[in-house]
Coordinates of C-alpha atoms in Angstrom, one line a residue:
Chain A
M1 CA 80.5 116.4 109.8
S2 CA 80.1 119.9 108.2
K3 CA 82.4 122.1 110.3
L4 CA 85.7 121.9 112.0
S5 CA 86.0 121.0 115.7
V6 CA 88.4 123.9 116.2
N7 CA 88.1 127.6 115.8
H8 CA 91.7 128.2 114.7
L9 CA 94.2 126.1 112.9
L10 CA 97.1 126.1 115.4
G11 CA 98.5 122.6 114.8
I12 CA 97.6 119.1 113.7
K13 CA 97.8 117.8 117.2
N14 CA 94.5 119.2 118.3
L15 CA 92.6 118.2 115.1
Q16 CA 90.3 115.2 114.9
K17 CA 90.7 112.7 112.0
E18 CA 87.3 113.9 110.8
D19 CA 88.6 117.5 110.6
I20 CA 91.4 116.4 108.4
E21 CA 89.0 114.4 106.2
L22 CA 86.6 117.4 105.9
I23 CA 89.6 119.6 104.9
F24 CA 90.6 117.1 102.2
K25 CA 87.0 116.8 100.8
T26 CA 86.8 120.6 100.6
A27 CA 90.2 120.8 99.0
D28 CA 89.2 118.3 96.3
H29 CA 86.6 120.9 95.2
F30 CA 89.1 123.8 95.3
K31 CA 91.6 121.8 93.3
E32 CA 88.9 121.6 90.6
V33 CA 88.3 125.3 91.0
I34 CA 92.0 126.3 90.5
N35 CA 92.1 124.3 87.3
R36 CA 89.2 126.3 85.8
P37 CA 89.7 129.0 83.1
I38 CA 88.6 131.5 85.8
K39 CA 90.3 130.3 89.0
K40 CA 88.5 132.5 91.4
V41 CA 85.3 132.2 93.5
P42 CA 83.6 135.0 95.5
S43 CA 83.2 133.0 98.8
L44 CA 85.3 135.2 101.1
R45 CA 84.6 138.6 99.4
D46 CA 83.6 140.2 102.8
I47 CA 86.6 138.8 104.7
T48 CA 89.9 140.5 105.2
I49 CA 93.0 138.4 106.0
A50 CA 96.3 139.6 107.3
N51 CA 99.4 137.6 106.5
L52 CA 101.9 138.3 109.3
F53 CA 105.3 136.8 108.5
F54 CA 107.8 137.3 111.3
E55 CA 110.2 134.9 109.6
N56 CA 111.3 134.5 106.0
S57 CA 109.1 132.5 103.7
T58 CA 108.6 132.3 99.9
R59 CA 106.4 129.3 99.1
T60 CA 104.1 129.4 102.1
K61 CA 103.5 133.1 101.9
L62 CA 102.8 133.0 98.2
S63 CA 100.7 130.0 98.6
F64 CA 98.5 131.5 101.3
E65 CA 98.3 134.8 99.4
I66 CA 97.2 133.2 96.2
A67 CA 94.7 131.0 98.1
E68 CA 93.2 134.1 99.7
K69 CA 93.0 135.9 96.4
R70 CA 91.4 132.9 94.7
L71 CA 88.7 133.1 97.4
S72 CA 88.3 136.8 96.8
A73 CA 89.4 137.9 100.3
D74 CA 91.1 141.2 100.9
V75 CA 94.7 140.6 101.7
L76 CA 97.1 142.5 103.9
N77 CA 100.7 141.6 103.8
F78 CA 103.1 142.3 106.6
S79 CA 106.7 141.1 107.2
S80 CA 108.7 141.9 110.3
S81 CA 111.8 143.0 108.4
N82 CA 110.3 146.4 107.5
S83 CA 107.9 147.0 110.4
S84 CA 107.6 148.5 113.8
V85 CA 108.6 145.2 115.4
K86 CA 112.1 146.4 114.8
K87 CA 111.1 149.5 117.0
G88 CA 110.2 147.3 119.9
E89 CA 106.5 146.7 119.5
T90 CA 105.1 143.5 121.2
L91 CA 103.4 140.8 119.2
I92 CA 100.0 141.5 120.7
D93 CA 100.3 145.2 120.1
T94 CA 101.3 144.7 116.5
V95 CA 98.4 142.3 115.9
N96 CA 95.8 144.3 117.8
N97 CA 96.8 147.4 115.7
I98 CA 96.3 145.4 112.6
L99 CA 93.0 144.0 113.9
S100 CA 91.7 147.5 114.6
M101 CA 91.7 147.9 110.8
K102 CA 88.9 145.2 110.9
V103 CA 90.8 142.1 109.9
D104 CA 88.9 138.9 110.3
M105 CA 91.6 136.3 110.0
V106 CA 95.3 136.2 110.6
V107 CA 97.8 133.9 109.0
M108 CA 101.0 134.0 111.0
R109 CA 104.5 132.6 110.8
H110 CA 106.7 133.3 113.8
P111 CA 110.1 132.0 114.9
N112 CA 108.8 131.2 118.5
P113 CA 107.1 127.9 119.1
G114 CA 103.6 128.5 120.5
A115 CA 103.3 132.0 119.1
A116 CA 100.1 131.2 117.2
N117 CA 98.6 129.5 120.2
F118 CA 99.4 132.5 122.4
L119 CA 97.9 134.9 119.8
S120 CA 94.6 132.9 119.6
K121 CA 94.1 133.4 123.3
H122 CA 94.5 137.2 123.1
V123 CA 93.0 138.5 119.9
K124 CA 89.6 138.2 118.3
A125 CA 90.3 136.8 114.9
K126 CA 90.7 133.3 113.4
I127 CA 94.3 132.3 113.5
V128 CA 96.0 130.1 111.0
N129 CA 99.5 128.9 112.0
A130 CA 101.8 129.1 109.0
G131 CA 104.7 127.8 111.0
D132 CA 105.8 128.6 114.6
G133 CA 109.5 127.9 115.3
A134 CA 110.3 124.1 115.5
H135 CA 106.7 123.4 116.7
E136 CA 104.1 122.9 114.0
H137 CA 103.4 123.8 110.3
P138 CA 99.9 122.3 110.0
T139 CA 99.0 123.3 106.4
Q140 CA 102.3 121.8 105.1
A141 CA 101.4 118.5 106.8
L142 CA 97.9 118.6 105.4
L143 CA 99.1 119.2 101.9
D144 CA 101.7 116.4 102.2
A145 CA 99.0 114.0 103.4
F146 CA 96.6 115.2 100.7
S147 CA 99.3 114.6 98.0
I148 CA 99.9 111.1 99.3
R149 CA 96.2 110.4 99.3
E150 CA 96.0 111.7 95.7
K151 CA 98.9 109.4 94.6
Y152 CA 97.8 106.3 96.4
G153 CA 94.1 106.8 97.0
D154 CA 94.4 106.2 100.7
I155 CA 96.9 106.9 103.5
K156 CA 95.9 104.1 105.8
G157 CA 98.5 101.4 106.1
K158 CA 101.1 103.3 104.0
N159 CA 104.7 103.3 105.2
I160 CA 106.2 106.7 105.4
V161 CA 109.6 107.7 106.4
I162 CA 110.7 111.3 107.2
V163 CA 114.4 111.8 106.5
G164 CA 116.8 114.4 107.7
D165 CA 116.8 117.2 110.3
I166 CA 113.9 116.1 112.5
L167 CA 115.2 118.2 115.5
H168 CA 114.6 121.6 113.9
S169 CA 111.6 120.6 111.7
R170 CA 108.1 121.8 112.4
V171 CA 107.1 120.0 109.2
A172 CA 108.3 116.6 110.7
L173 CA 106.2 117.1 113.9
S174 CA 103.0 118.1 112.1
N175 CA 103.5 115.3 109.6
I176 CA 103.9 112.7 112.2
F177 CA 100.7 113.8 113.9
C178 CA 98.8 114.1 110.6
L179 CA 99.9 110.8 109.0
Q180 CA 99.4 108.8 112.3
K181 CA 95.9 110.2 112.7
L182 CA 95.2 109.0 109.1
G183 CA 96.5 105.5 109.9
A184 CA 99.9 105.5 108.3
N185 CA 103.0 103.9 109.7
V186 CA 105.6 106.6 110.3
K187 CA 109.4 106.2 110.9
V188 CA 112.1 108.8 110.9
C189 CA 115.6 108.6 109.6
G190 CA 118.7 110.7 110.1
P191 CA 121.7 111.1 112.3
L192 CA 121.0 110.8 116.0
T193 CA 122.3 114.3 116.6
L194 CA 119.3 115.6 114.5
M195 CA 116.7 113.5 116.4
P196 CA 114.7 115.1 119.2
K197 CA 115.2 113.4 122.6
H198 CA 111.8 111.9 123.1
I199 CA 110.8 111.3 119.5
T200 CA 110.0 107.6 120.1
S201 CA 107.3 108.6 122.6
L202 CA 105.3 109.7 119.6
G203 CA 105.2 106.1 118.4
V204 CA 107.8 106.5 115.6
E205 CA 110.8 104.4 115.2
V206 CA 114.2 105.9 114.5
I207 CA 116.3 104.3 111.7
T208 CA 119.8 105.5 111.1
N209 CA 120.5 103.6 107.9
L210 CA 118.9 105.4 104.9
K211 CA 118.8 102.4 102.6
E212 CA 117.0 100.3 105.1
A213 CA 114.5 103.1 105.7
L214 CA 113.9 103.5 101.9
N215 CA 113.4 99.8 101.4
W216 CA 110.8 99.8 104.1
C217 CA 108.8 102.8 102.9
D218 CA 106.3 103.7 100.2
V219 CA 106.9 107.4 100.5
A220 CA 110.0 109.3 101.7
I221 CA 109.6 112.8 102.9
M222 CA 113.0 114.5 102.6
L223 CA 113.6 117.5 104.8
R224 CA 116.0 120.4 104.3
I225 CA 119.0 120.7 106.6
Q226 CA 118.2 123.9 108.5
L227 CA 121.7 125.3 109.0
E228 CA 120.2 128.7 110.1
R229 CA 118.6 127.0 113.2
Q230 CA 121.8 125.1 114.3
D231 CA 123.6 126.9 117.0
I232 CA 126.3 124.2 117.2
K233 CA 127.6 121.8 114.6
L234 CA 125.5 118.7 114.7
F235 CA 127.3 116.8 112.0
P236 CA 130.9 117.0 110.7
S237 CA 130.2 118.4 107.2
L238 CA 127.4 118.7 104.6
R239 CA 129.4 116.4 102.4
E240 CA 129.4 113.7 104.9
Y241 CA 125.7 114.2 105.6
T242 CA 124.9 113.9 101.8
M243 CA 127.0 110.7 101.6
L244 CA 125.0 109.1 104.4
Y245 CA 121.5 110.7 104.1
G246 CA 121.3 112.1 100.6
I247 CA 119.3 110.4 97.9
D248 CA 120.8 110.1 94.4
K249 CA 119.4 108.3 91.4
E250 CA 121.7 105.4 91.9
L251 CA 120.3 104.7 95.4
L252 CA 116.7 105.2 94.2
D253 CA 117.2 102.7 91.4
S254 CA 118.8 100.1 93.6
L255 CA 115.7 99.9 95.9
D256 CA 113.3 96.9 95.8
K257 CA 110.3 98.9 94.7
K258 CA 109.4 102.3 93.3
I259 CA 109.0 104.7 96.1
T260 CA 107.6 108.3 96.0
I261 CA 109.8 111.2 96.9
M262 CA 108.4 114.3 98.6
H263 CA 110.1 117.5 99.8
P264 CA 108.4 120.5 101.5
G265 CA 110.9 122.9 99.9
P266 CA 113.1 124.8 99.6
I267 CA 115.3 122.0 98.2
N268 CA 119.1 122.2 98.7
R269 CA 119.8 120.4 95.4
G270 CA 122.8 118.1 95.9
V271 CA 122.4 118.0 99.7
E272 CA 119.3 116.0 100.7
I273 CA 118.4 115.0 97.2
T274 CA 120.2 115.3 93.8
S275 CA 118.7 117.2 90.9
D276 CA 117.9 114.1 88.9
V277 CA 115.9 112.7 91.8
A278 CA 114.0 116.0 92.4
D279 CA 113.1 116.1 88.8
S280 CA 112.3 112.4 88.3
N281 CA 108.9 110.9 87.8
Q282 CA 109.0 109.5 91.3
S283 CA 109.1 112.9 92.8
I284 CA 105.8 114.7 93.5
I285 CA 107.4 117.9 94.8
L286 CA 105.6 120.2 92.3
N287 CA 102.2 118.4 93.0
Q288 CA 102.7 119.3 96.6
V289 CA 103.0 123.0 95.7
E290 CA 99.8 122.9 93.7
N291 CA 97.9 121.0 96.3
G292 CA 99.2 123.5 98.9
V293 CA 96.9 126.2 97.3
A294 CA 93.9 123.9 97.4
I295 CA 94.5 122.9 101.0
R296 CA 94.9 126.5 102.2
M297 CA 91.8 127.6 100.3
A298 CA 89.9 124.8 102.1
V299 CA 91.3 125.7 105.6
L300 CA 90.5 129.4 105.1
Y301 CA 87.0 128.6 103.6
L302 CA 86.1 126.3 106.5
L303 CA 87.4 128.7 109.2
A304 CA 85.8 131.7 107.7
G305 CA 82.5 129.9 107.6
Q306 CA 82.7 129.8 111.4
I307 CA 83.1 133.5 111.9
E308 CA 80.1 134.8 113.9
Chain B
M1 CA 55.2 120.4 113.9
D2 CA 52.8 118.1 112.1
K3 CA 52.3 118.6 108.4
I4 CA 50.0 117.4 105.7
G5 CA 51.3 116.2 102.4
R6 CA 49.5 116.6 99.1
I7 CA 50.9 114.9 95.9
I8 CA 51.3 117.5 93.1
L9 CA 52.9 115.1 90.6
D10 CA 52.6 111.4 90.9
D11 CA 54.9 108.9 89.1
V12 CA 53.0 109.0 85.8
Q13 CA 52.5 112.8 85.7
F14 CA 56.1 113.2 86.7
N15 CA 57.5 111.3 83.8
L16 CA 54.9 112.9 81.3
T17 CA 56.2 116.3 82.5
I18 CA 59.8 115.3 81.8
K19 CA 58.8 114.1 78.3
R20 CA 57.0 117.4 77.6
L21 CA 60.0 119.4 78.7
A22 CA 62.2 117.4 76.4
H23 CA 59.9 118.0 73.5
Q24 CA 59.8 121.8 74.2
L25 CA 63.6 121.9 74.2
I26 CA 63.7 120.2 70.8
E27 CA 61.5 123.0 69.4
N28 CA 64.1 125.5 70.3
Y29 CA 67.4 123.7 70.1
N30 CA 67.0 121.5 67.0
D31 CA 69.8 119.0 67.0
F32 CA 71.5 120.3 70.2
S33 CA 74.7 121.2 68.5
N34 CA 76.6 123.8 70.5
T35 CA 74.2 123.3 73.3
V36 CA 75.0 122.2 76.9
I37 CA 72.5 120.9 79.5
I38 CA 73.8 121.7 83.0
G39 CA 72.2 120.4 86.1
L40 CA 72.6 122.4 89.3
Q41 CA 74.0 120.4 92.3
P42 CA 72.6 118.6 94.1
R43 CA 69.1 117.8 92.9
G44 CA 69.0 119.5 89.5
V45 CA 71.5 117.0 88.3
F46 CA 68.9 114.2 88.3
L47 CA 66.5 116.2 86.2
A48 CA 69.2 117.2 83.7
E49 CA 70.2 113.5 83.3
R50 CA 66.5 112.5 82.9
I51 CA 66.0 115.2 80.2
K52 CA 69.1 114.1 78.4
S53 CA 68.1 110.4 78.3
E54 CA 64.6 111.4 77.2
L55 CA 66.0 113.4 74.4
L56 CA 68.2 110.5 73.3
K57 CA 65.2 108.2 73.4
I58 CA 63.4 110.6 71.0
N59 CA 66.4 110.9 68.7
P60 CA 69.5 108.8 69.4
S61 CA 71.6 110.8 67.0
F62 CA 71.5 113.9 69.2
N63 CA 75.0 114.7 70.4
I64 CA 74.2 116.3 73.7
Q65 CA 76.9 117.7 76.0
S66 CA 76.0 117.8 79.7
G67 CA 77.5 118.5 83.0
S68 CA 76.9 119.4 86.6
L69 CA 77.5 122.7 88.4
D70 CA 78.0 123.3 92.1
T71 CA 77.1 126.9 93.2
T72 CA 78.3 126.7 96.8
F73 CA 81.3 129.0 96.5
Y74 CA 79.1 131.6 94.7
R75 CA 76.2 131.7 97.2
D76 CA 75.2 134.8 99.0
D77 CA 74.2 133.0 102.3
Y78 CA 77.7 131.7 103.0
R79 CA 78.5 132.7 106.6
R80 CA 74.9 133.4 107.3
Q81 CA 74.0 129.9 108.2
G82 CA 76.4 129.4 111.2
N83 CA 78.3 126.5 109.5
P84 CA 80.3 126.6 106.3
L85 CA 78.4 125.3 103.3
I86 CA 79.7 122.0 102.1
P87 CA 80.2 121.9 98.4
N88 CA 79.3 119.3 95.8
K89 CA 81.2 118.2 92.8
T90 CA 81.3 120.3 89.7
N91 CA 81.7 118.3 86.5
L92 CA 82.3 120.5 83.5
D93 CA 85.4 119.7 81.6
F94 CA 84.9 121.9 78.6
S95 CA 84.6 125.6 78.0
L96 CA 81.2 127.2 77.8
E97 CA 82.5 130.0 75.6
D98 CA 79.8 130.8 73.0
K99 CA 77.7 127.8 73.9
K100 CA 73.9 127.7 74.4
I101 CA 73.2 126.7 77.9
V102 CA 70.1 125.1 79.4
L103 CA 70.4 125.5 83.2
V104 CA 68.4 122.8 85.0
D105 CA 67.1 122.7 88.6
D106 CA 64.4 120.9 90.4
V107 CA 62.6 123.8 92.2
L108 CA 62.7 127.5 91.5
Y109 CA 61.7 129.4 94.6
T110 CA 63.6 132.5 95.8
G111 CA 65.8 132.6 92.7
R112 CA 69.0 132.8 94.8
T113 CA 70.4 129.5 93.7
I114 CA 69.9 130.4 90.1
R115 CA 71.6 133.7 90.7
S116 CA 74.7 132.0 92.1
G117 CA 74.5 129.4 89.3
L118 CA 74.7 132.2 86.7
D119 CA 77.8 133.6 88.4
A120 CA 79.3 130.2 88.6
L121 CA 78.7 129.6 84.9
L122 CA 80.8 132.6 83.9
A123 CA 83.9 131.0 85.4
F124 CA 83.8 128.6 82.5
G125 CA 83.6 131.2 79.7
R126 CA 81.0 133.5 78.2
P127 CA 78.0 131.5 77.0
K128 CA 76.0 132.7 74.1
T129 CA 72.6 132.3 75.8
V130 CA 71.4 130.8 79.0
A131 CA 67.9 129.4 79.5
L132 CA 66.4 128.1 82.7
L133 CA 64.4 124.8 83.0
V134 CA 62.8 123.8 86.2
L135 CA 60.5 121.0 87.3
I136 CA 58.6 123.0 89.8
N137 CA 58.1 126.8 89.8
R138 CA 57.0 128.1 93.2
R139 CA 55.3 131.4 92.2
Y140 CA 55.0 134.6 94.2
K141 CA 58.0 134.2 96.6
R142 CA 60.9 135.3 94.4
H143 CA 63.6 137.4 96.0
L144 CA 65.2 138.2 92.7
P145 CA 64.0 139.0 89.2
I146 CA 64.6 135.5 87.8
Q147 CA 62.0 133.5 85.8
A148 CA 62.2 130.1 84.2
D149 CA 61.9 129.5 80.4
Y150 CA 60.7 126.0 80.7
I151 CA 58.4 124.9 83.6
G152 CA 57.2 121.5 84.5
K153 CA 54.5 122.7 86.9
N154 CA 53.6 125.9 88.5
V155 CA 52.8 125.7 92.2
H156 CA 51.1 128.4 94.3
S157 CA 52.4 128.0 97.8
I158 CA 53.0 130.1 100.9
D159 CA 56.2 130.6 102.9
T160 CA 55.5 127.9 105.5
E161 CA 54.8 125.2 102.9
R162 CA 57.5 123.0 101.5
V163 CA 57.9 121.3 98.1
I164 CA 59.8 118.0 98.2
V165 CA 60.8 116.4 94.9
S166 CA 61.7 112.7 95.2
W167 CA 63.8 110.9 92.6
K168 CA 63.9 107.2 91.8
E169 CA 67.7 107.6 91.9
T170 CA 67.8 108.3 95.6
D171 CA 64.3 108.2 97.1
K172 CA 63.0 105.1 95.3
K173 CA 60.1 106.9 93.5
D174 CA 59.4 109.8 91.3
E175 CA 57.0 112.2 93.1
V176 CA 56.5 115.8 94.1
I177 CA 54.7 116.5 97.3
L178 CA 53.6 119.8 98.8
Y179 CA 53.7 119.8 102.6
T180 CA 51.5 122.2 104.5
P181 CA 52.0 122.7 108.3
K182 CA 48.9 121.5 110.2
N183 CA 47.3 124.2 112.4
E184 CA 46.8 122.9 115.9

């Protein structure tokens, strides 16, 4: 297979397993490229990419921007806080205005689930979803799976638990789709108030006891508590959450085997994991960030190759 | 379309040619200190490895650095082929700063691959010199002003003809065949 089966990267749900493998194979080469003395290749020199961020982001935005620049694309940055969106412009109008400036691809983060999907049906450009509400965050799931593959060689048969705020997490949903497509066993762990209603219909089991979950898994993906998305209180206090669902060094050392700790960032140090866990040799959090650039280069490269 | 194949290099000639190329390199690079032999992916890599082992047969004390280079990300026909071009592995874990480079490919035709190879090389530092070695030089159809310094065999061919180089490593025998389309 030499091209993706999709024209946009809207979510992991509509990707084939072969698509994911093609992205990984391409990312392997880009990982080599970004470790060269000159980390830049001219592949996308005739492509213009707009990064539209209607919601705050540091890591994802920087990662996309650096990936685009390493591919020699021209980059336009836009964030809604200082734009005409505040004056009442609709999403399609905003994007069409930007596309009139001859933009070939759009990377978009938006607070509304389905925003990227909606956009792909109404504008002529390749769309890459950089997170839409609590729906999907495909590049994060790809880089997580890529990092697990790098650490263990293969994802098939690995036990992976996603811990924390599953309800508000687009990372959790994309990760469940991605890891299951690659043959991993996925479970989720957290307080029941932070679990979506029909989560088990995705074929994942819910565990409420953290230690039991950690003893089962090879890899634990820790999620941030998204206080900004909680309209009502879903647990009594952060302190109580940390006591029940936070990982500290003591807990990590008490497990039967050495597990790998991942976190999509930003970390709330001392809430979901303590500093000594985040900085320990079992954590691959910074590898995830490096792999994020390679994965995003691969996605942009493959999609750009399909522009007519 | 039917085509007729004509052998330009058989197994014996093929290996004699590689031997001759190796000897020619020794004339110019002495003991190969500060020299790197780089094969272009995918098929130049075989030739580079053959040349290297031939050189070591001639003089086992040669200390020859070698690597492989993939030019996919530097090509000018990306997005002109309908599908993305799928890259190969680049294997160069040292700097090329101030090194003498012998760039190796199986067939020189339009010159576009070599052009992208030269660009790709620069990402690893500024080489002192770059020379080009090819097994087959298809004359007259160059798109760019690029010529080889070491040539296994010159072939005069027209656009519709194809030159196929087979390697023991993947195709079971060493052979170069020129295919001409048969006129109905």
